[in-house]
Coordinates of C-alpha atoms and ligand atoms in Angstrom, one line a residue:
M259 CA -0.4 -0.2 0.1
R260 CA 1.2 3.2 -0.9
L261 CA 1.1 6.6 1.6
S262 CA 0.4 8.5 -0.8
K263 CA -2.8 6.8 -1.3
I264 CA -3.6 5.0 1.8
F265 CA -5.4 7.4 4.6
I266 CA -3.6 7.2 7.4
P267 CA -3.9 11.0 9.5
T268 CA -1.1 11.2 11.7
L269 CA -1.0 13.8 14.2
K270 CA 2.0 15.7 15.4
E271 CA 0.7 17.1 18.5
I272 CA -0.4 14.8 21.0
P273 CA -4.0 15.3 21.3
S274 CA -4.5 16.7 25.2
D275 CA -8.0 14.7 26.6
A276 CA -5.6 11.5 25.6
L277 CA -4.1 11.2 29.0
I278 CA -2.1 7.4 28.4
P279 CA 0.2 6.6 25.9
S280 CA -1.6 4.0 24.2
H281 CA -4.6 6.2 23.7
Q282 CA -2.0 9.2 22.5
L283 CA -0.3 7.3 20.3
M284 CA -3.6 5.1 18.6
L285 CA -4.6 9.1 17.7
R286 CA -1.4 9.9 16.6
A287 CA -0.9 7.4 14.4
G288 CA -4.3 7.9 12.4
M289 CA -5.8 4.7 13.8
I290 CA -8.8 5.5 15.5
R291 CA -10.8 8.7 15.9
P292 CA -13.6 9.7 18.5
L293 CA -16.8 9.6 17.8
G294 CA -18.5 10.7 21.4
A295 CA -17.7 9.4 24.9
G296 CA -16.3 5.8 24.8
V297 CA -17.4 5.5 21.3
Y298 CA -14.2 5.1 18.5
S299 CA -14.2 4.3 14.7
F300 CA -11.5 2.9 13.8
L301 CA -9.6 3.9 10.6
P302 CA -7.8 1.5 7.9
L303 CA -4.6 1.2 10.3
G304 CA -6.1 0.9 13.1
Y305 CA -8.5 -1.8 11.5
R306 CA -5.4 -3.8 10.0
I307 CA -4.1 -4.7 14.0
L308 CA -7.3 -5.3 15.0
K309 CA -7.8 -8.2 12.5
K310 CA -4.7 -9.2 13.3
V311 CA -5.7 -9.8 17.0
M312 CA -9.5 -11.2 16.3
E313 CA -7.1 -13.5 13.6
I314 CA -5.0 -14.7 16.4
I315 CA -8.1 -15.2 18.9
R316 CA -10.4 -17.2 16.4
D317 CA -6.9 -19.4 15.7
E318 CA -7.0 -20.5 19.2
M319 CA -10.5 -20.9 19.4
D320 CA -11.1 -23.0 16.5
A321 CA -8.2 -25.2 18.1
I322 CA -10.1 -26.3 21.3
G323 CA -13.1 -26.9 19.2
G324 CA -14.9 -23.9 19.4
Q325 CA -17.6 -23.2 16.8
E326 CA -18.1 -19.4 15.9
F327 CA -21.4 -17.9 15.9
H328 CA -22.5 -14.4 14.9
L329 CA -25.1 -13.3 17.6
P330 CA -27.5 -10.1 17.4
A331 CA -26.6 -7.3 19.5
L332 CA -30.3 -6.0 19.2
N333 CA -31.7 -8.1 21.8
P334 CA -35.7 -8.5 23.1
I335 CA -35.7 -7.2 26.4
E336 CA -38.0 -9.9 27.6
L337 CA -34.9 -12.2 27.3
W338 CA -33.0 -10.6 29.7
E339 CA -36.1 -10.2 32.0
E340 CA -36.0 -13.9 32.4
T341 CA -32.7 -14.0 34.1
G342 CA -33.2 -10.6 36.0
R343 CA -30.4 -8.8 34.2
V344 CA -32.5 -6.1 33.5
K345 CA -32.2 -4.9 36.8
D346 CA -28.7 -6.1 37.6
F347 CA -27.2 -4.1 34.4
G348 CA -29.4 -1.3 35.6
D349 CA -28.4 1.6 33.8
T350 CA -25.0 0.2 32.3
M351 CA -27.3 -1.5 29.9
F352 CA -28.5 0.7 26.7
H353 CA -32.4 0.4 26.1
L354 CA -33.8 1.4 22.7
K355 CA -36.7 4.0 23.0
N356 CA -38.9 3.2 20.3
R357 CA -39.1 -0.6 21.0
P358 CA -38.8 -3.2 23.8
L359 CA -35.3 -3.9 23.0
V360 CA -31.8 -3.3 24.4
L361 CA -28.2 -3.9 22.9
A362 CA -26.5 -6.6 24.6
P363 CA -23.8 -6.3 27.3
T364 CA -23.0 -10.0 26.9
H365 CA -24.7 -12.7 25.1
E366 CA -25.4 -15.5 28.1
E367 CA -29.1 -15.2 27.5
V368 CA -28.9 -15.5 23.9
I369 CA -26.3 -18.5 23.5
C370 CA -29.1 -20.1 26.5
S371 CA -32.1 -19.4 24.5
I372 CA -30.7 -21.1 21.4
A373 CA -29.1 -24.2 23.6
K374 CA -32.5 -24.3 25.3
N375 CA -34.3 -25.0 22.1
H376 CA -31.6 -27.2 20.4
I377 CA -30.1 -28.7 22.8
K378 CA -32.3 -31.9 23.9
S379 CA -30.0 -34.6 25.2
Y380 CA -26.5 -35.3 26.4
R381 CA -25.6 -36.4 23.1
D382 CA -25.4 -33.2 22.0
L383 CA -23.0 -32.0 24.5
P384 CA -20.5 -30.7 24.9
Q385 CA -20.5 -27.7 22.5
I386 CA -18.1 -24.2 22.7
W387 CA -19.8 -21.5 21.3
Y388 CA -17.9 -18.4 20.8
Q389 CA -18.2 -15.0 18.5
I390 CA -16.2 -12.2 18.0
Q391 CA -18.7 -9.0 18.3
M392 CA -20.1 -5.7 19.2
K393 CA -21.1 -5.6 22.9
F394 CA -22.6 -1.8 24.4
R395 CA -22.2 -1.1 28.0
N396 CA -23.1 2.6 29.2
E397 CA -20.0 2.8 31.1
P398 CA -20.1 5.6 33.7
R399 CA -16.3 6.6 33.3
P400 CA -15.4 5.9 29.7
R401 CA -11.4 6.8 29.6
S402 CA -8.1 5.9 28.3
G403 CA -9.3 5.4 24.8
V404 CA -10.8 1.9 24.1
I405 CA -9.6 0.5 26.5
R406 CA -13.1 1.7 28.5
G407 CA -16.0 2.2 25.4
R408 CA -19.2 2.2 25.2
Q409 CA -19.2 0.0 22.0
F410 CA -16.4 -2.2 21.8
I411 CA -15.4 -5.8 20.7
M412 CA -15.5 -8.7 22.7
K413 CA -14.7 -12.4 22.0
D414 CA -16.7 -14.2 24.1
A415 CA -17.1 -17.9 24.1
Y416 CA -19.6 -20.6 26.4
T417 CA -19.0 -23.8 26.9
L418 CA -22.6 -26.4 27.5
D419 CA -21.7 -29.6 29.4
A420 CA -23.7 -32.7 31.3
T421 CA -21.0 -32.5 33.8
W422 CA -19.2 -30.5 36.0
E423 CA -16.1 -32.6 34.9
G424 CA -16.7 -31.0 31.2
L425 CA -17.2 -27.7 32.5
D426 CA -13.6 -28.2 34.6
K427 CA -12.3 -29.5 31.1
G428 CA -14.0 -26.7 29.3
Y429 CA -12.9 -24.4 31.4
D430 CA -9.1 -25.3 31.3
L431 CA -9.1 -25.6 27.6
H432 CA -9.4 -22.2 27.5
A433 CA -7.1 -21.1 30.3
E434 CA -4.9 -22.8 28.0
A435 CA -5.7 -21.0 24.8
Y436 CA -5.9 -17.7 26.8
K437 CA -2.2 -18.4 27.4
K438 CA -1.6 -18.9 24.0
I439 CA -3.9 -16.0 22.7
F440 CA -1.9 -13.2 24.9
S441 CA 1.8 -14.8 24.1
R442 CA 0.9 -15.0 20.0
A443 CA -0.1 -11.1 20.9
G444 CA 3.4 -10.3 22.8
L445 CA 2.1 -9.2 26.3
K446 CA 3.8 -10.0 29.3
F447 CA 0.6 -11.2 31.7
F448 CA -0.7 -12.5 34.4
I449 CA -3.4 -14.7 36.0
V450 CA -5.3 -14.1 39.1
G451 CA -8.1 -15.5 41.0
A452 CA -11.2 -13.1 40.9
S453 CA -14.5 -13.0 42.2
S454 CA -17.4 -13.7 40.5
G455 CA -19.8 -10.8 41.4
A456 CA -22.5 -10.4 39.6
M457 CA -22.1 -12.7 37.0
G458 CA -23.0 -15.8 39.7
G459 CA -21.1 -19.5 39.5
S460 CA -18.1 -20.5 41.1
A461 CA -14.2 -20.2 40.3
S462 CA -13.5 -17.6 38.4
Q463 CA -10.2 -15.9 37.2
E464 CA -8.9 -12.9 35.2
F465 CA -6.2 -12.9 32.7
M466 CA -4.1 -8.9 33.6
V467 CA -1.7 -6.4 32.2
E468 CA 0.4 -4.7 35.0
S469 CA -0.5 -1.0 33.8
E470 CA -0.3 2.4 35.9
S471 CA -3.8 3.8 34.1
G472 CA -5.5 0.0 35.1
E473 CA -8.7 0.4 37.0
D474 CA -8.4 -3.4 38.9
T475 CA -6.1 -3.7 41.6
C476 CA -4.2 -6.4 41.8
A477 CA -1.8 -7.9 44.9
L478 CA 1.4 -10.2 42.9
C479 CA 4.3 -11.8 45.1
D480 CA 7.5 -11.2 42.8
Q481 CA 8.8 -14.9 44.3
C482 CA 6.6 -17.0 44.3
G483 CA 4.1 -15.9 41.4
Y484 CA 0.7 -15.8 43.7
A485 CA -1.3 -13.1 42.1
A486 CA -4.7 -12.3 42.8
N487 CA -7.4 -9.4 42.6
L488 CA -7.7 -7.4 45.8
E489 CA -10.9 -8.0 46.1
V490 CA -9.9 -11.4 46.9
A491 CA -6.2 -11.2 47.7
T492 CA -5.2 -12.7 50.9
S493 CA -1.6 -12.1 52.9
N494 CA -0.2 -13.4 56.0
M495 CA -0.7 -11.1 58.5
P496 CA -0.4 -12.3 61.9
K497 CA -3.3 -12.9 64.0
A498 CA -4.6 -11.3 67.5
Q499 CA -3.0 -13.3 70.5
R500 CA -5.3 -14.8 73.0
D501 CA -4.1 -13.7 76.3
A502 CA -3.7 -16.3 79.1
E503 CA -4.9 -13.8 81.8
I504 CA -8.8 -13.3 81.7
K505 CA -9.6 -10.1 82.7
P506 CA -13.4 -8.5 83.6
I507 CA -14.6 -5.7 81.3
E508 CA -13.9 -2.4 81.7
E509 CA -15.7 1.0 80.5
I510 CA -13.0 3.2 79.6
H511 CA -13.8 7.2 79.2
T512 CA -12.5 8.3 75.6
P513 CA -13.8 11.8 75.2
N514 CA -13.2 12.8 71.9
V515 CA -11.8 10.4 70.8
G516 CA -13.5 8.5 67.4
T517 CA -10.5 7.0 65.5
I518 CA -8.8 3.9 65.9
D519 CA -5.2 5.9 65.4
E520 CA -6.6 8.4 68.2
L521 CA -7.8 5.4 70.5
K522 CA -4.4 3.9 70.3
E523 CA -2.5 7.1 70.9
F524 CA -5.1 8.3 73.9
L525 CA -4.9 4.3 75.6
K526 CA -1.0 4.0 74.5
V527 CA -2.0 0.2 73.6
D528 CA -1.1 -2.0 70.8
E529 CA -3.8 -1.1 67.2
Q530 CA -4.1 -5.2 67.3
R531 CA -5.9 -4.7 70.6
L532 CA -8.4 -2.5 68.9
A533 CA -11.6 -3.6 67.7
K534 CA -13.5 -1.4 65.0
S535 CA -16.9 -1.6 64.5
L536 CA -18.2 -1.4 61.1
V537 CA -22.3 -1.6 60.5
Y538 CA -24.1 -2.6 57.2
M539 CA -27.8 -2.8 56.5
Q540 CA -28.6 -6.1 54.6
D541 CA -32.1 -4.9 53.6
K542 CA -33.1 -3.4 57.2
N543 CA -31.3 -6.2 59.2
P544 CA -28.1 -4.5 60.9
I545 CA -24.4 -6.6 60.6
L546 CA -21.9 -5.8 63.1
I547 CA -18.8 -6.3 61.6
L548 CA -15.5 -6.3 63.8
M549 CA -11.8 -5.9 61.9
M550 CA -8.8 -5.4 63.5
G551 CA -7.4 -1.9 64.0
N552 CA -7.2 0.0 61.1
D553 CA -7.7 -3.1 58.6
Q554 CA -10.2 -2.2 56.1
L555 CA -12.8 -3.8 55.7
N556 CA -13.2 -5.7 51.5
E557 CA -16.8 -5.0 50.6
T558 CA -16.3 -8.0 47.5
K559 CA -15.7 -10.5 50.4
L560 CA -18.3 -9.4 52.5
L561 CA -20.7 -10.0 49.4
S562 CA -19.7 -13.2 49.8
V563 CA -20.2 -14.2 53.1
I564 CA -23.6 -12.4 53.1
K565 CA -24.6 -13.5 49.5
S566 CA -27.1 -10.4 49.0
A567 CA -26.7 -7.1 48.7
V568 CA -25.5 -4.8 51.7
R569 CA -24.8 -0.8 52.1
P570 CA -23.4 0.7 54.8
S571 CA -25.4 2.2 57.6
Q572 CA -25.9 6.1 57.2
A573 CA -25.5 7.8 60.6
E574 CA -29.0 8.3 61.4
E575 CA -30.0 4.9 61.3
L576 CA -26.4 4.5 63.5
K577 CA -27.5 6.0 66.1
T578 CA -31.3 4.7 66.1
L579 CA -29.9 1.5 65.9
T580 CA -26.6 1.9 68.5
G581 CA -27.6 4.7 70.2
A582 CA -24.2 5.9 69.3
D583 CA -22.1 7.8 66.6
A584 CA -19.5 5.9 64.5
G585 CA -16.6 5.8 66.5
S586 CA -18.3 4.7 69.5
I587 CA -19.7 2.0 68.2
G588 CA -19.0 -1.7 69.6
P589 CA -20.2 -5.6 69.8
L590 CA -21.4 -5.6 73.2
G591 CA -25.2 -4.6 74.1
L592 CA -27.2 -5.0 70.8
Q593 CA -30.1 -5.8 69.8
G594 CA -30.9 -8.1 66.4
F595 CA -27.6 -7.9 65.1
K596 CA -25.8 -10.2 63.3
I597 CA -22.1 -10.0 63.9
I598 CA -19.1 -11.4 61.9
V599 CA -15.8 -10.9 62.6
D600 CA -12.8 -10.8 61.0
K601 CA -10.5 -14.1 61.0
R602 CA -7.5 -12.0 62.5
L603 CA -9.7 -11.6 65.4
E604 CA -10.7 -15.1 66.1
G605 CA -11.2 -15.7 69.7
A606 CA -8.9 -13.1 70.5
N607 CA -9.5 -11.2 74.3
N608 CA -8.9 -8.3 75.9
L609 CA -9.9 -6.5 73.2
I610 CA -11.0 -2.7 73.3
S611 CA -14.2 -1.6 71.3
G612 CA -17.2 1.4 71.0
A613 CA -19.7 1.0 74.0
N614 CA -22.5 1.9 72.0
K615 CA -22.0 5.4 74.1
N616 CA -20.6 8.4 72.5
D617 CA -17.3 9.3 74.4
Y618 CA -16.7 5.7 76.0
H619 CA -15.1 2.1 75.2
I620 CA -15.2 -1.1 76.6
G621 CA -11.8 -2.9 77.3
N622 CA -10.8 -6.1 78.0
I623 CA -13.6 -7.8 75.3
D624 CA -13.3 -11.7 75.2
L625 CA -14.8 -12.3 71.8
Q626 CA -15.6 -16.3 73.2
R627 CA -17.3 -15.4 76.6
D628 CA -18.5 -11.7 75.7
V629 CA -20.3 -11.9 72.1
K630 CA -22.1 -14.5 70.2
V631 CA -20.2 -14.4 67.1
D632 CA -22.1 -15.8 64.1
G633 CA -18.7 -16.3 62.1
Y634 CA -15.2 -15.3 61.5
Y635 CA -14.3 -14.8 57.8
D636 CA -11.8 -13.3 55.9
L637 CA -12.9 -9.8 55.8
R638 CA -10.2 -7.5 55.2
T639 CA -8.2 -5.6 52.4
I640 CA -4.7 -6.4 52.1
N641 CA -1.5 -3.7 51.7
A642 CA 1.4 -3.7 50.0
G643 CA 4.3 -4.7 51.5
E644 CA 2.4 -7.7 54.0
P645 CA 4.0 -11.5 53.7
C646 CA 2.7 -13.2 50.9
L647 CA 0.6 -16.2 52.3
K648 CA 2.4 -18.8 49.8
C649 CA 5.9 -17.8 50.7
G650 CA 5.8 -14.9 53.1
K651 CA 7.7 -12.3 50.8
P652 CA 6.5 -8.8 50.7
L653 CA 3.7 -8.7 48.2
R654 CA 3.2 -6.1 45.8
V655 CA 0.0 -4.0 44.7
V656 CA -0.6 -3.0 41.5
N657 CA -2.8 -1.5 39.0
A658 CA -3.9 -3.5 36.3
I659 CA -6.4 -3.8 32.8
E660 CA -8.1 -6.9 32.4
L661 CA -7.7 -8.5 29.4
G662 CA -10.0 -11.8 29.9
H663 CA -12.1 -13.3 32.1
I664 CA -12.9 -16.8 32.5
F665 CA -16.1 -17.7 34.5
K666 CA -17.1 -21.6 35.8
L667 CA -20.9 -20.1 35.4
G668 CA -22.7 -23.9 36.4
T669 CA -26.6 -24.0 36.2
K670 CA -27.4 -19.9 37.1
Y671 CA -28.8 -19.1 33.3
S672 CA -30.0 -22.7 32.4
D673 CA -31.6 -22.9 35.6
A674 CA -33.2 -19.2 35.0
M675 CA -34.5 -19.8 31.3
H676 CA -35.4 -23.3 31.5
A677 CA -32.6 -24.9 29.2
Y678 CA -32.5 -28.5 30.2
Y679 CA -30.9 -31.9 28.5
L680 CA -32.4 -35.3 29.2
D681 CA -29.7 -37.2 30.9
E682 CA -28.8 -41.0 30.0
N683 CA -32.2 -42.1 32.2
G684 CA -34.4 -39.7 30.5
K685 CA -34.1 -37.2 33.5
E686 CA -34.4 -33.5 32.5
K687 CA -30.9 -31.6 34.3
P688 CA -30.0 -27.8 33.4
I689 CA -26.9 -27.3 31.4
I690 CA -24.0 -26.9 33.1
M691 CA -22.0 -23.4 31.1
G692 CA -19.3 -21.5 31.6
S693 CA -18.6 -18.1 30.0
Y694 CA -15.2 -16.2 28.4
G695 CA -14.9 -12.9 27.3
I696 CA -11.5 -11.6 25.6
G697 CA -11.4 -7.5 24.6
V698 CA -10.1 -7.4 21.5
E699 CA -9.5 -3.5 21.7
R700 CA -7.5 -4.1 24.6
I701 CA -5.1 -6.4 23.6
M702 CA -4.2 -4.2 20.6
A703 CA -4.4 -1.2 23.6
C704 CA -2.5 -2.9 26.3
Y705 CA 0.1 -4.1 23.6
I706 CA 0.9 -0.4 22.9
E707 CA 1.3 0.7 26.7
Q708 CA 3.9 -2.3 27.2
N709 CA 5.3 -1.4 23.5
H710 CA 6.3 1.9 22.9
D711 CA 8.8 4.7 23.5
K712 CA 9.0 8.3 22.8
H713 CA 9.0 8.2 19.0
G714 CA 6.3 6.0 18.9
I715 CA 5.2 2.3 18.6
M716 CA 7.1 -1.3 18.4
W717 CA 4.9 -3.2 16.8
S718 CA 5.6 -6.9 17.0
K719 CA 5.5 -9.5 13.6
A720 CA 2.1 -10.7 14.9
L721 CA 0.3 -7.5 15.2
S722 CA 1.8 -5.2 12.9
P723 CA -0.2 -3.8 10.4
Y724 CA 2.3 -4.1 7.6
H725 CA 5.4 -6.5 7.8
V726 CA 7.6 -3.8 6.4
H727 CA 8.2 0.1 5.6
L728 CA 9.8 1.2 2.9
I729 CA 10.9 4.6 2.4
Q730 CA 11.6 6.5 -0.3
V731 CA 13.6 8.8 1.4
N732 CA 14.6 11.8 -1.8
S733 CA 11.6 11.7 -3.6
N734 CA 13.5 14.3 -6.4
H735 CA 16.5 11.7 -7.0
E736 CA 15.4 9.3 -9.9
K737 CA 17.7 6.4 -9.5
V738 CA 15.9 6.4 -5.3
V739 CA 12.5 6.4 -6.9
Q740 CA 13.2 3.8 -9.4
T741 CA 15.1 1.5 -6.4
A742 CA 12.1 2.0 -4.3
E743 CA 9.4 1.6 -7.1
H744 CA 11.4 -1.9 -7.7
L745 CA 11.4 -3.0 -4.0
Y746 CA 8.0 -2.5 -3.8
E747 CA 7.3 -4.6 -6.4
K748 CA 9.6 -7.4 -5.6
L749 CA 8.6 -7.0 -2.0
Q750 CA 5.1 -7.5 -3.0
Q751 CA 6.2 -10.6 -5.1
S752 CA 7.4 -12.8 -1.9
L753 CA 4.5 -11.9 -0.2
V754 CA 5.5 -9.2 2.2
D755 CA 3.2 -6.4 3.0
V756 CA 4.7 -3.2 2.6
L757 CA 3.9 0.2 3.5
F758 CA 5.3 1.9 0.7
D759 CA 5.9 5.9 1.5
D760 CA 6.1 7.3 -1.4
R761 CA 5.2 10.5 -0.6
N762 CA 7.0 13.2 -3.0
D763 CA 5.4 16.3 -0.6
V764 CA 7.1 15.3 2.5
S765 CA 10.7 15.9 4.3
P766 CA 13.0 12.8 4.7
G767 CA 12.8 13.8 8.4
F768 CA 9.1 13.8 8.3
K769 CA 9.1 10.5 6.8
F770 CA 11.5 8.8 9.6
K771 CA 9.3 10.2 12.5
D772 CA 6.6 8.8 10.7
A773 CA 7.8 5.5 10.4
D774 CA 8.8 5.7 14.0
L775 CA 5.6 6.7 15.0
L776 CA 3.8 4.0 12.9
G777 CA 6.3 1.4 14.4
I778 CA 6.1 -1.3 11.9
P779 CA 8.8 -3.7 12.9
L780 CA 11.5 -3.6 9.9
Q781 CA 12.4 -0.1 7.9
V782 CA 13.5 -0.3 4.4
I783 CA 15.6 3.2 4.1
V784 CA 15.9 4.0 0.2
G785 CA 18.8 7.0 0.4
E786 CA 20.5 8.7 -1.7
K787 CA 23.8 8.3 -0.2
N788 CA 23.7 4.6 0.4
L789 CA 22.7 4.2 -3.0
A790 CA 25.8 5.6 -4.6
H791 CA 27.2 2.1 -3.3
G792 CA 24.5 0.5 -4.8
N793 CA 22.9 -0.4 -1.0
I794 CA 19.6 -0.2 1.2
E795 CA 19.1 0.8 4.5
L796 CA 17.1 -1.8 7.3
K797 CA 16.4 -0.2 10.7
E798 CA 14.5 -2.7 12.9
R799 CA 12.6 -0.6 14.9
S800 CA 12.1 -1.7 18.0
T801 CA 16.0 -1.9 18.7
G802 CA 17.3 0.6 16.2
K803 CA 20.0 -1.7 15.2
R804 CA 20.8 -0.8 11.4
D805 CA 22.4 -2.9 8.7
I806 CA 23.5 -2.2 5.0
V807 CA 22.3 -4.5 2.7
E808 CA 23.1 -4.5 -1.0
I809 CA 20.0 -4.0 -3.4
S810 CA 20.2 -7.8 -4.7
K811 CA 20.0 -9.1 -1.1
V812 CA 16.8 -7.1 0.6
V813 CA 14.0 -9.2 -0.3
S814 CA 16.0 -12.4 1.1
Y815 CA 16.9 -10.1 4.4
V816 CA 13.3 -8.8 5.0
E817 CA 12.3 -13.1 4.4
K818 CA 14.6 -13.8 6.9
F819 CA 13.7 -11.3 9.0
L820 CA 10.0 -12.0 8.9
E821 CA 10.6 -15.8 10.0
S822 CA 13.2 -15.5 12.6
Ligands
ATP1021 P1 -14.2 -4.8 33.8 O1 -14.0 -4.8 34.8 O2 -12.7 -3.5 33.0 O3 -15.1 -3.5 33.4 P2 -15.7 -6.6 33.0 O4 -15.7 -7.6 34.6 O5 -17.1 -5.6 33.2 O6 -14.4 -5.5 32.7 P3 -16.4 -9.0 31.3 O7 -18.0 -8.6 31.6 O8 -15.9 -10.1 32.2 O9 -15.7 -7.3 31.6 O10 -16.1 -8.9 30.0 C1 -14.8 -9.4 29.1 C2 -13.9 -9.0 28.8 O11 -14.3 -7.7 27.7 C3 -12.8 -8.4 29.4 O12 -12.1 -8.9 30.2 C4 -12.6 -7.0 28.9 O13 -10.9 -7.5 28.2 C5 -13.6 -6.4 27.8 N1 -14.3 -5.5 27.9 C6 -15.4 -5.4 29.1 N2 -15.6 -3.8 29.3 C7 -15.2 -3.2 28.7 C8 -15.5 -2.0 27.6 N3 -16.3 -0.8 28.5 N4 -14.7 -1.3 26.8 C9 -13.7 -2.3 26.4 N5 -13.4 -3.4 27.0 C10 -14.3 -4.5 27.0
MG1022 MG1 -17.5 -4.0 33.5

């Protein structure tokens, strides 16, 4: 393709509303343009890369026996009412105004409706169904360019099985395929155990890329490789000690002391002695949660314990329920509360907590003796530097971008939609499902996040929109033009994809800058000086390594480069 003909509107300046490198570079390299918040047009160069990403995904999905579908984005709303997800998605789902239709944010419902009508018997199972298609989500904060769009391309796959072992197998196949896809795309990624959240189901893992601009937070151990989303991460923090000495409870006057730090200072005690009390509401029922000292409650962990929606109590509610304000709440003398305690406080005694009376605390609380505890659970959010549960080395806490997610859904959707099959004994059973997503644009953007320098992008051979970037340096020099045209033809004959900068109204400096910006891995530079000796210069974009080669050897050099 000739640069004089192709539409690649590059920008010299960094667009001011693009805050992260991938967004800036995709705009500057003329790959995308915004149309509205979180909505992007892919221009020819950008779309070529996207297609390469999709081909890698397709290849690996086909290799595990996936069958490609193309499902409609326009869905009847009744379908989503069957599973209750109109409510679950809430404002995140786009609804049409003039028809009872929604734009699908994912496709469990459509898959389930097809399975329900056409999967009759265990003999029809297992199945792996996938598609690469548009999704629509009214993300509250679309940002980071295509990384969080309101319209984006997802590869979504679904396994349908008759047995739980089948589900495990399908899940493992996807995990392996995902590793291959991300490795082939040239991404450095890690896998974390994740919360299944609103999707339901049991096991779930996310494929992550470490990035300052990521909206997920993960704990990583560089020593043993432990990695988990902060929503579920655990560490090896010491538990509270149980004292041999049993002391009677006592009321302590603590005027104007509210926070754990103030209390620690005021009473001159160790933080491990302090039990912070938080009150959450499950509908109308209050739950008191005890955490050690300044430990932060992890709401995702709380949700997985309570298994239904909870919210922090409001100040007035708190006063009515306990008789005190936040900062003076404690586990003694409460009526109608469920009390759950973080594991670090398991069985502890001689604890200090609020007295449910402003300006007072209670000392020497013995959780075994004084409190009716409904359960001890891991409820805390870990912090950077805490010892790894597996190997004891300090954990890192990093921001990350989610590339893909695999879930064991189980029968949540098939139960809701009556997608049943008949087993060997002719008995009706719900189909067991798994669901597996990959963000297609995210692969492209994350690759750029990890592979760029101050001049531009550095594409891998697998994702590059063209194999080589041929530059005709001096367009007014007859021999240069002739040689460049000759090489353009020869390379194409050898099935090399060439982007040919044949522009005659652009300075050499500008051409070199554009070549580095677009980031095609190999540049073939036809310039006057080398040509005088019958030579061509070749530059590797990622390393900057340059070679001088005779004209007749350029094609074989390029072929060798592409094979390596
Ligand atoms: P996130 O937590 O980042 O919102 P999610 O948990 O909502 O992601 P899934 O529903 O599991 O994502 O979707 C599967 C994949 O689709 C994600 O792993 C991600 O790569 C991609 N994806 C999700 N939302 C978006 C979006 N708004 N824009 C671009 N890609 C997205
Ligand atoms: Mg989301």
